PDB file of C-alpha atoms in Angstrom:
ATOM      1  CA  UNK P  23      -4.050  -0.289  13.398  1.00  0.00           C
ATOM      2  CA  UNK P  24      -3.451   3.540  13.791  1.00  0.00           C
ATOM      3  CA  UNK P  25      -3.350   6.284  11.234  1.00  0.00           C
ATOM      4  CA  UNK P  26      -2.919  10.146  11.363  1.00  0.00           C
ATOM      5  CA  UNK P  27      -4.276  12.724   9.419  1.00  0.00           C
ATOM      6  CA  UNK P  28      -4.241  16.638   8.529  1.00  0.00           C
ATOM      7  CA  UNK P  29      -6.818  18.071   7.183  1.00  0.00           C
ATOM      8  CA  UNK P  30      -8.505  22.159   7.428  1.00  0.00           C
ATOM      9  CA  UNK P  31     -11.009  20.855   9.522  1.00  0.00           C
ATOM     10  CA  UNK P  32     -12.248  18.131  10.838  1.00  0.00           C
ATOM     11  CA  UNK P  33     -14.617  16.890   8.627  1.00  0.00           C
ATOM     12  CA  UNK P  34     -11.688  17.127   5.879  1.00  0.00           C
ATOM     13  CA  UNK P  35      -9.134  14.902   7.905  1.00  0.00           C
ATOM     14  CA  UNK P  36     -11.970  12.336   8.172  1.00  0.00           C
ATOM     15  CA  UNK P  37     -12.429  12.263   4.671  1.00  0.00           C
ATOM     16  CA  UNK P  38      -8.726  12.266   3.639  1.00  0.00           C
ATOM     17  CA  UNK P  39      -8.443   9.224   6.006  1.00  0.00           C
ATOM     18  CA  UNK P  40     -11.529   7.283   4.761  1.00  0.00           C
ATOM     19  CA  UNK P  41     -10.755   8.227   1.119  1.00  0.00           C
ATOM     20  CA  UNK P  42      -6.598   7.071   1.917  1.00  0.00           C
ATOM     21  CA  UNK P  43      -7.804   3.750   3.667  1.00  0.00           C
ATOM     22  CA  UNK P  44     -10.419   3.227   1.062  1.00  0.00           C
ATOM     23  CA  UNK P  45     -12.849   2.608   4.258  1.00  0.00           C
ATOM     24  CA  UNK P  46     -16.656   4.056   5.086  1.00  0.00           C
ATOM     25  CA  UNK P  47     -17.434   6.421   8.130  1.00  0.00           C
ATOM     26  CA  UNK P  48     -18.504   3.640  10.299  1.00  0.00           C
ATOM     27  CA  UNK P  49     -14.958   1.249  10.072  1.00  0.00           C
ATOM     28  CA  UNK P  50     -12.986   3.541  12.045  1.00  0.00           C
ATOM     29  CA  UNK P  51     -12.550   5.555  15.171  1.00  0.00           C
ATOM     30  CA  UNK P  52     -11.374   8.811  15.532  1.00  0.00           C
ATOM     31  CA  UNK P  53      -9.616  10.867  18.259  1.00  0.00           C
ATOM     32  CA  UNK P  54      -8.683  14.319  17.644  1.00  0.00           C
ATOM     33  CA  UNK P  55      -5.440  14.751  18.509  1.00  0.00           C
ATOM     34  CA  UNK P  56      -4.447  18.554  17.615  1.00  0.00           C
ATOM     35  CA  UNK P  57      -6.519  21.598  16.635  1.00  0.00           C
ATOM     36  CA  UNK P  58      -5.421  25.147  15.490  1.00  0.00           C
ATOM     37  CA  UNK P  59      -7.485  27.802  14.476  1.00  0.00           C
ATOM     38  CA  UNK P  60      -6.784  30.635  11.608  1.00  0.00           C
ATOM     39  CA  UNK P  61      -5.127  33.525  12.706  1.00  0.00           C
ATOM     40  CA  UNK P  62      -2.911  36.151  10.578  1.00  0.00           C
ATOM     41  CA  UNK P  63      -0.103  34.029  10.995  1.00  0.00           C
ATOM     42  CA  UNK P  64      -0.350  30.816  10.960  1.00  0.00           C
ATOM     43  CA  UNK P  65      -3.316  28.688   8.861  1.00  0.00           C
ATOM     44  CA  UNK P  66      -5.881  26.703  10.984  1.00  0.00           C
ATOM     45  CA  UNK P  67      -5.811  22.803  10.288  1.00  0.00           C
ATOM     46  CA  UNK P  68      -6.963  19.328  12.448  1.00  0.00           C
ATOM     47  CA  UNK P  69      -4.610  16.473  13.466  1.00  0.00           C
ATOM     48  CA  UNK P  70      -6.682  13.020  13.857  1.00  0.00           C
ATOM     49  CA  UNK P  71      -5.610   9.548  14.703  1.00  0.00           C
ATOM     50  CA  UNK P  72      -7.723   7.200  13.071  1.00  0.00           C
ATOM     51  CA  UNK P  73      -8.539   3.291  14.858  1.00  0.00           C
ATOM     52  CA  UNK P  74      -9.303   0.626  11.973  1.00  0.00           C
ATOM     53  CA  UNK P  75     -11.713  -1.351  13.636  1.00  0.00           C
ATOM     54  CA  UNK P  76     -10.154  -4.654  11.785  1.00  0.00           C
ATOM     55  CA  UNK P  77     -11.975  -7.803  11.582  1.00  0.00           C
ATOM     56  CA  UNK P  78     -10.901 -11.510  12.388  1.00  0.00           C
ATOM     57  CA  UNK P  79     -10.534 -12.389   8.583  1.00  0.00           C
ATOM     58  CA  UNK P  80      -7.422  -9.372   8.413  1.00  0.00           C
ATOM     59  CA  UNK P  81      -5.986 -10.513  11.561  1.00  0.00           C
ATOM     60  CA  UNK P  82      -5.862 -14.348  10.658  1.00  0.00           C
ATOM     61  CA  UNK P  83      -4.938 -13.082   6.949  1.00  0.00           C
ATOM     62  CA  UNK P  84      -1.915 -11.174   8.792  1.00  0.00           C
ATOM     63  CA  UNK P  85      -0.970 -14.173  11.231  1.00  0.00           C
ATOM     64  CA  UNK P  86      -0.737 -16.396   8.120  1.00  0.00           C
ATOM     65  CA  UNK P  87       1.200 -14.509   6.195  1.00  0.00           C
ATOM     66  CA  UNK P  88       3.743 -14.371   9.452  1.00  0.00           C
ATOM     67  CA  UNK P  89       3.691 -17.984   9.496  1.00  0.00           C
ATOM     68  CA  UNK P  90       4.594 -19.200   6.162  1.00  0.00           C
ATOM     69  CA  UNK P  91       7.624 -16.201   6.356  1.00  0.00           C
ATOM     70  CA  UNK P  92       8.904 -15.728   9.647  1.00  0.00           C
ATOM     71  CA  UNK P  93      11.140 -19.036   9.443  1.00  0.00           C
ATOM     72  CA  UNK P  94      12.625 -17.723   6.422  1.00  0.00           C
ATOM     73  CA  UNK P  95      13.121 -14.438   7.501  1.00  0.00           C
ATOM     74  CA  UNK P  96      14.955 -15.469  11.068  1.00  0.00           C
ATOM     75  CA  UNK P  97      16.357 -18.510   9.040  1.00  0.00           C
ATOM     76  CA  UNK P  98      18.583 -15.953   7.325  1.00  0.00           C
ATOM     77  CA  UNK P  99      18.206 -12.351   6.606  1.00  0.00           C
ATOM     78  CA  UNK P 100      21.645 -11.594   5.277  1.00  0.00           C
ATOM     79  CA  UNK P 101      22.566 -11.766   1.623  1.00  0.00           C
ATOM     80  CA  UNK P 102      23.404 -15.208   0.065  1.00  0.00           C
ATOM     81  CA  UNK P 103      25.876 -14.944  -3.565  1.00  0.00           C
ATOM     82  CA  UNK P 104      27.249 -11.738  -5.064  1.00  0.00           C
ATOM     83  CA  UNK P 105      23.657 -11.085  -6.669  1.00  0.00           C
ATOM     84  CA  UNK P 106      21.715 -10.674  -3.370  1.00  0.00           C
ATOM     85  CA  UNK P 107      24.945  -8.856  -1.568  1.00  0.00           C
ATOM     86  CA  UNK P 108      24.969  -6.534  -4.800  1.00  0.00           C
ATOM     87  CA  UNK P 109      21.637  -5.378  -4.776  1.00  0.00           C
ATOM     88  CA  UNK P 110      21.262  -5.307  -1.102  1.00  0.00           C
ATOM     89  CA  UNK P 111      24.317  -2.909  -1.066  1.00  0.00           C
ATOM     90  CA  UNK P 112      22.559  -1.217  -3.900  1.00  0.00           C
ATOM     91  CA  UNK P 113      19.199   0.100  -2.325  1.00  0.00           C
ATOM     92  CA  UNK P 114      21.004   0.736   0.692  1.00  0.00           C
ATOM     93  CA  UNK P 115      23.250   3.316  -1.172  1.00  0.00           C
ATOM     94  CA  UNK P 116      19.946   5.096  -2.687  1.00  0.00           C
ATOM     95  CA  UNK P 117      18.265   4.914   0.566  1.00  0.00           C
ATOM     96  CA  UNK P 118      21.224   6.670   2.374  1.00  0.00           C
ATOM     97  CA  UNK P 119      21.754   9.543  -0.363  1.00  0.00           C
ATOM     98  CA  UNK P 120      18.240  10.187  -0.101  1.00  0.00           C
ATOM     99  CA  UNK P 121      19.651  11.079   3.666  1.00  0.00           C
ATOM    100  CA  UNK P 122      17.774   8.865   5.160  1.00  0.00           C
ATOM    101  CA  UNK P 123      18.735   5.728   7.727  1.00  0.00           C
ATOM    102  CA  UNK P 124      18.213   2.300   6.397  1.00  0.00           C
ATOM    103  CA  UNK P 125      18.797  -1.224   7.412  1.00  0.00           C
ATOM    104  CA  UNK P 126      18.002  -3.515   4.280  1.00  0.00           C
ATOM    105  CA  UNK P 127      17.948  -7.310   4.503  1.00  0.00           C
ATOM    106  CA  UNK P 128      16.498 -10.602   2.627  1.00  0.00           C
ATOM    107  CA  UNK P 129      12.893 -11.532   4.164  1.00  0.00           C
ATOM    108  CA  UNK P 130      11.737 -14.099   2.200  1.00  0.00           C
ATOM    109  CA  UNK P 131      13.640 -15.993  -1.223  1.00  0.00           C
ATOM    110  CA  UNK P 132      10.860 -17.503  -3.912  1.00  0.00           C
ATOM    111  CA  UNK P 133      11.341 -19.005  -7.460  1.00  0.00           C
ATOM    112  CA  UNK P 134      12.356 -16.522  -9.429  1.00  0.00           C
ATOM    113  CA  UNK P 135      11.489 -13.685  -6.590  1.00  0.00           C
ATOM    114  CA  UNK P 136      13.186 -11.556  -3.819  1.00  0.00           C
ATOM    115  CA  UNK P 137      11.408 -10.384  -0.556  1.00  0.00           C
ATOM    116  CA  UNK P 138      13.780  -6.969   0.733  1.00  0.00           C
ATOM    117  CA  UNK P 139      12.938  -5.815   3.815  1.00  0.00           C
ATOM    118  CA  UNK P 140      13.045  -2.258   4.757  1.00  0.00           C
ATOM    119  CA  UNK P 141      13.912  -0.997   7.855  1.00  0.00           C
ATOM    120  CA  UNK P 142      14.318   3.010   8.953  1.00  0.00           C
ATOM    121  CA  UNK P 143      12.754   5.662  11.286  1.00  0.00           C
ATOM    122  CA  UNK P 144      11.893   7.133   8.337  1.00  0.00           C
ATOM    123  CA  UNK P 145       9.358   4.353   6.919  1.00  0.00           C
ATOM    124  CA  UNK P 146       6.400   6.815   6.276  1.00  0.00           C
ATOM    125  CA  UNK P 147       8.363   9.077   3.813  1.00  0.00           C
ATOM    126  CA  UNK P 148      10.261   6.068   2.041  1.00  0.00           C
ATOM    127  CA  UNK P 149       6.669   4.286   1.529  1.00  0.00           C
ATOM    128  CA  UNK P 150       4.868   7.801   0.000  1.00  0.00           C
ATOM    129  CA  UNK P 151       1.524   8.418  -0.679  1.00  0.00           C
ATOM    130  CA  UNK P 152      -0.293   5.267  -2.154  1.00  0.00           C
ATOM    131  CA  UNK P 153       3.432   3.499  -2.056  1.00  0.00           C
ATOM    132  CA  UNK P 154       4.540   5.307  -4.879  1.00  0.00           C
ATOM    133  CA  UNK P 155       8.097   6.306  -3.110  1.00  0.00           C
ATOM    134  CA  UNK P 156       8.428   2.835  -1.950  1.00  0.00           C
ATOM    135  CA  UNK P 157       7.021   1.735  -5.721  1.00  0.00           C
ATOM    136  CA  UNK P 158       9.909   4.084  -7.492  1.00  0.00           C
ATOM    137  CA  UNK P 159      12.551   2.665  -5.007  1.00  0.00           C
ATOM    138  CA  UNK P 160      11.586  -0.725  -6.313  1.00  0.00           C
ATOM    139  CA  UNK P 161      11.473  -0.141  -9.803  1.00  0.00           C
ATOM    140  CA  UNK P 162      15.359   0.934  -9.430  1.00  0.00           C
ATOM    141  CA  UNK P 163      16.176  -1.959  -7.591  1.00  0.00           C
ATOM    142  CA  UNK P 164      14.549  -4.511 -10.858  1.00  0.00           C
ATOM    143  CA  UNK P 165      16.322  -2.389 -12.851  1.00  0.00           C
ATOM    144  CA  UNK P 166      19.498  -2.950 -10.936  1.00  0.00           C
ATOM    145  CA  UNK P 167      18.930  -6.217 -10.640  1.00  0.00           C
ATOM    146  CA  UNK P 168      18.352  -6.766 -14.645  1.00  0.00           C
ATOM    147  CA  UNK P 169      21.994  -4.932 -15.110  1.00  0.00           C
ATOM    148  CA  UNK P 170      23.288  -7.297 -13.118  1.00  0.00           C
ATOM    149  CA  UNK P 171      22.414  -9.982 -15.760  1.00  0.00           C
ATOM    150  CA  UNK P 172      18.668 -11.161 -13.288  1.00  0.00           C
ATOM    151  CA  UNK P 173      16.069 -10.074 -15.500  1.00  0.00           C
ATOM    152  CA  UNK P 174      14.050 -13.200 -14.575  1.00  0.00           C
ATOM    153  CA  UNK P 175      14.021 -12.331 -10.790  1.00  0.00           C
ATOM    154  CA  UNK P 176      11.277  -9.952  -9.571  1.00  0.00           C
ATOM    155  CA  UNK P 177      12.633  -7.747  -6.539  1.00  0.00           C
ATOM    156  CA  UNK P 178       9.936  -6.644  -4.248  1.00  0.00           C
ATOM    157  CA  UNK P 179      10.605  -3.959  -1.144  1.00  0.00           C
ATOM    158  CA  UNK P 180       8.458  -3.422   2.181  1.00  0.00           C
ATOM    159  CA  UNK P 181       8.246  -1.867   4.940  1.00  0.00           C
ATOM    160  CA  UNK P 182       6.250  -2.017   8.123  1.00  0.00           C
ATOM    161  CA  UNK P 183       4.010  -4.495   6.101  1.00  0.00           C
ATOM    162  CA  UNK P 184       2.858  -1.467   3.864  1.00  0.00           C
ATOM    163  CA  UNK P 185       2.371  -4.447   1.520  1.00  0.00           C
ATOM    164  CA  UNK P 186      -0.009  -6.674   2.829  1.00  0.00           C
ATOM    165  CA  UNK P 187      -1.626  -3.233   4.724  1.00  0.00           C
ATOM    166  CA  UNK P 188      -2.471  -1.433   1.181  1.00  0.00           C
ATOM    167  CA  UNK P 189      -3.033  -5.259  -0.315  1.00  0.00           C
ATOM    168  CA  UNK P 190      -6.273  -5.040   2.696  1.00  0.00           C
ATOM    169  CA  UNK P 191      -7.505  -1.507   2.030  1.00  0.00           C
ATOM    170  CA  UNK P 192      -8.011  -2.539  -1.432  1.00  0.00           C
ATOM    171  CA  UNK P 193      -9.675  -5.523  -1.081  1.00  0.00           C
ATOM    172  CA  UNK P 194     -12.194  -3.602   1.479  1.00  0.00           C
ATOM    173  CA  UNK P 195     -12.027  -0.649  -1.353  1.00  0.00           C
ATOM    174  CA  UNK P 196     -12.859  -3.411  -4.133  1.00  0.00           C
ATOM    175  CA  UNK P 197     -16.106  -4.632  -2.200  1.00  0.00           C
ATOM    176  CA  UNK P 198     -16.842  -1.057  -1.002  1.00  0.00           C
ATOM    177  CA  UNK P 199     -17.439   0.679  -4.119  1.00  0.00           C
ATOM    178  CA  UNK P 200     -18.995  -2.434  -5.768  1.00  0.00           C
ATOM    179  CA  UNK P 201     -21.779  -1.894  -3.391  1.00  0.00           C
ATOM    180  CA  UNK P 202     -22.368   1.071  -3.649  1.00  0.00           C
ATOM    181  CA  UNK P 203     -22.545   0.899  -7.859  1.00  0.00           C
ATOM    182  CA  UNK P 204     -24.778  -1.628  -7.261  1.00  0.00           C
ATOM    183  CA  UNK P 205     -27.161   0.784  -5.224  1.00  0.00           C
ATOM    184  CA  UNK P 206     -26.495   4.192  -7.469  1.00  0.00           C
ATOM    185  CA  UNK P 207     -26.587   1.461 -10.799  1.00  0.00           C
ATOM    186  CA  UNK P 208     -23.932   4.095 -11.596  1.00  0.00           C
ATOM    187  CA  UNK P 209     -20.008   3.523 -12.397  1.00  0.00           C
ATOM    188  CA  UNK P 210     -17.369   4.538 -10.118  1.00  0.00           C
ATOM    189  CA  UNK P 211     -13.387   5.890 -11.415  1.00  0.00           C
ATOM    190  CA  UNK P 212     -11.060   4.717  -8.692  1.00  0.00           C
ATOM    191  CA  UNK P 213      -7.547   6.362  -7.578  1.00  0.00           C
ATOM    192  CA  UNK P 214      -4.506   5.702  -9.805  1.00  0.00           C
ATOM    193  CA  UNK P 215      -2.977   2.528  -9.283  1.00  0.00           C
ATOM    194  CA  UNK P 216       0.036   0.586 -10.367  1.00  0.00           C
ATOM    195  CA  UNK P 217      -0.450  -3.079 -12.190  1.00  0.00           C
ATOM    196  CA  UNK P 218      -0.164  -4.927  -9.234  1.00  0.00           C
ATOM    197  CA  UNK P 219      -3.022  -3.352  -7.184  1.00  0.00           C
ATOM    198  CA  UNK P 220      -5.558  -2.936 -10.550  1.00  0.00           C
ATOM    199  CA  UNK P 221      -5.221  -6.482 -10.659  1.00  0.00           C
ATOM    200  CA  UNK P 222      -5.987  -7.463  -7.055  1.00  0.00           C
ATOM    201  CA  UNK P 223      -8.779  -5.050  -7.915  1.00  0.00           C
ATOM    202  CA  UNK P 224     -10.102  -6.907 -10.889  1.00  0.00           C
ATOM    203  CA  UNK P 225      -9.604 -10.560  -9.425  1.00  0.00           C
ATOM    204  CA  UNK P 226     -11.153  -9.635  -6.176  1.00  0.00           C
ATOM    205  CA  UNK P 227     -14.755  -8.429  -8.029  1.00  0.00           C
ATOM    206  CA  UNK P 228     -14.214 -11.024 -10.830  1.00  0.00           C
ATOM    207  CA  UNK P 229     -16.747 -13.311  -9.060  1.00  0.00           C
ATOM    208  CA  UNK P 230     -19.593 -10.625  -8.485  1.00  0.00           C
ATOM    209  CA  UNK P 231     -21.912 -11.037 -11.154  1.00  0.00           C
ATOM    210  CA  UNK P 232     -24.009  -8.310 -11.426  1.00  0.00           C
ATOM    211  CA  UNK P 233     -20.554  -5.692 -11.507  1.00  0.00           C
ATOM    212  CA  UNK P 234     -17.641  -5.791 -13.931  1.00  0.00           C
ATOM    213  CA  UNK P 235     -14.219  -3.939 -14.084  1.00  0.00           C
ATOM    214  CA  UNK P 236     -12.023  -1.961 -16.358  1.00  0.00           C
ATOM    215  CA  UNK P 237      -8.586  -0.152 -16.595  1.00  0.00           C
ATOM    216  CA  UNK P 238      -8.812   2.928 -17.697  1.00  0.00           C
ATOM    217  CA  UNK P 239      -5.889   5.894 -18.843  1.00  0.00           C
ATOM    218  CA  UNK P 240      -1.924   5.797 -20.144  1.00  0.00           C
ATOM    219  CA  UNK P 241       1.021   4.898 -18.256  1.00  0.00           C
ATOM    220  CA  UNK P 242       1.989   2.755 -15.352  1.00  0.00           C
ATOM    221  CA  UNK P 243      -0.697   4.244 -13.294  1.00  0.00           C
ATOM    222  CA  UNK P 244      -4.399   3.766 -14.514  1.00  0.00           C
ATOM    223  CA  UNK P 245      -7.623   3.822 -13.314  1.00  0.00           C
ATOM    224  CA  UNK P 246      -9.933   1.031 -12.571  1.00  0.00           C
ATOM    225  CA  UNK P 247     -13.576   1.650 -13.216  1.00  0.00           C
ATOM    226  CA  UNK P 248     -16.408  -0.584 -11.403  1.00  0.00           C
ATOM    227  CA  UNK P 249     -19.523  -1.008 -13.869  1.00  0.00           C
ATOM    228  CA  UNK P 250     -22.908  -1.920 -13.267  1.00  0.00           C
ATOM    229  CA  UNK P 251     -24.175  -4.311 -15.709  1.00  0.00           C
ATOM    230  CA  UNK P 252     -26.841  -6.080 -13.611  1.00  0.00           C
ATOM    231  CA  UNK P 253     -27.842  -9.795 -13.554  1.00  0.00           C
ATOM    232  CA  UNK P 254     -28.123 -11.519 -17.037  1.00  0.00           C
TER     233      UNK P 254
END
């Protein structure tokens, strides 16, 4: 996969890219792709494209995931009942007076759970830093959907697979920074997160005995912490 990334120089860009895709120096390529240098005018600043060098284990992770949805998704995208055709209508209305272009449509149906699939040219600005536009544009649709009497159903919106993408990072972030408390024998505060991701957090170094994990801060978005506690 391909990133890009603005930084003051480029030693900056690298590190907003490696700290954003929760990856180490040596996981990605870079290619410079702009430079401009400080004059009266204008402020100097470095474009990169970054190159995830992805393993097998992502890719077959990725091709599963395709599998078990694509024959729902093709099997029928459109809205099914006055719920679905409700709140599809719905985020398309917020999505528009945002001023943006959006096709919205069903990609997968669960027990008690709604896959809504995004679809604009403007993708990178509904999604947000960390997901937190795409995070606020679901919140309003589980509200919505609890006005409309379906408190029990759990909405959840993508686009361009941000979801299983950040769901990846953070599983190479978990295993990351448990290595390296392991080596300092120090703890590490993590980035803000919403429920969903502390918990892929916490179950994904649940099984590493000699490191333990903890939310930490008020609100929706906390912080994990990884702890050494060495072998016992």
């Amino acid at each position: 996969m391909t990133y890009e990334y603005e930084g003051k120089t480029e030693k900056e860009a690298i590190e907003i890219a490696a700290n954003e895709l929760g990856l180490e120096r040596d996981q990605f390529d870079v290619e410079i792709l702009e430079t401009q240098k400080n004059s009266i005018f204008k402020k100097g600043y470095v474009k990169i494209r970054v190159h995830t060098l992805e393993d097998s284990s992502v890719k077959s992770y990725e091709e599963k995931e395709y599998a078990e949805n694509h024959s729902r998704i093709v099997a029928d995208p459109l809205p099914q009942g006055e719920f679905e055709q409700k709140l599809i209508e719905f985020i398309t209305s917020v999505i528009e007076k945002m001023g943006y272009d959006i096709k919205v449509s069903v990609s997968y149906r669960e027990d008690k759970k709604i896959g809504i699939k995004l679809e604009s040219s403007k993708s990178s600005i509904l999604i947000g830093r960390k997901g937190k536009n795409l995070d606020a544009l679901q919140l309003l649709a589980n509200i919505y959907a609890g006005r409309l009497g379906h408190e029990e159903v759990r909405v959840i919106l993508d686009t361009e697979n941000y979801r299983i993408r950040r769901e990846e990072t953070l599983v190479r972030l978990a295993y990351t920074t448990a290595d390296k408390v392991r080596s300092s024998k120090k703890s590490i505060l993590l980035e803000p997160m919403n429920p969903f991701e502390r918990r892929l957090i916490h179950t994904t170094l649940n099984d590493i005995p000699d490191v333990e994990t903890k939310s930490e801060g008020d609100g929706v978005y906390k912080q994990v912490r990884v702890i050494y506690k060495g072998l016992r």
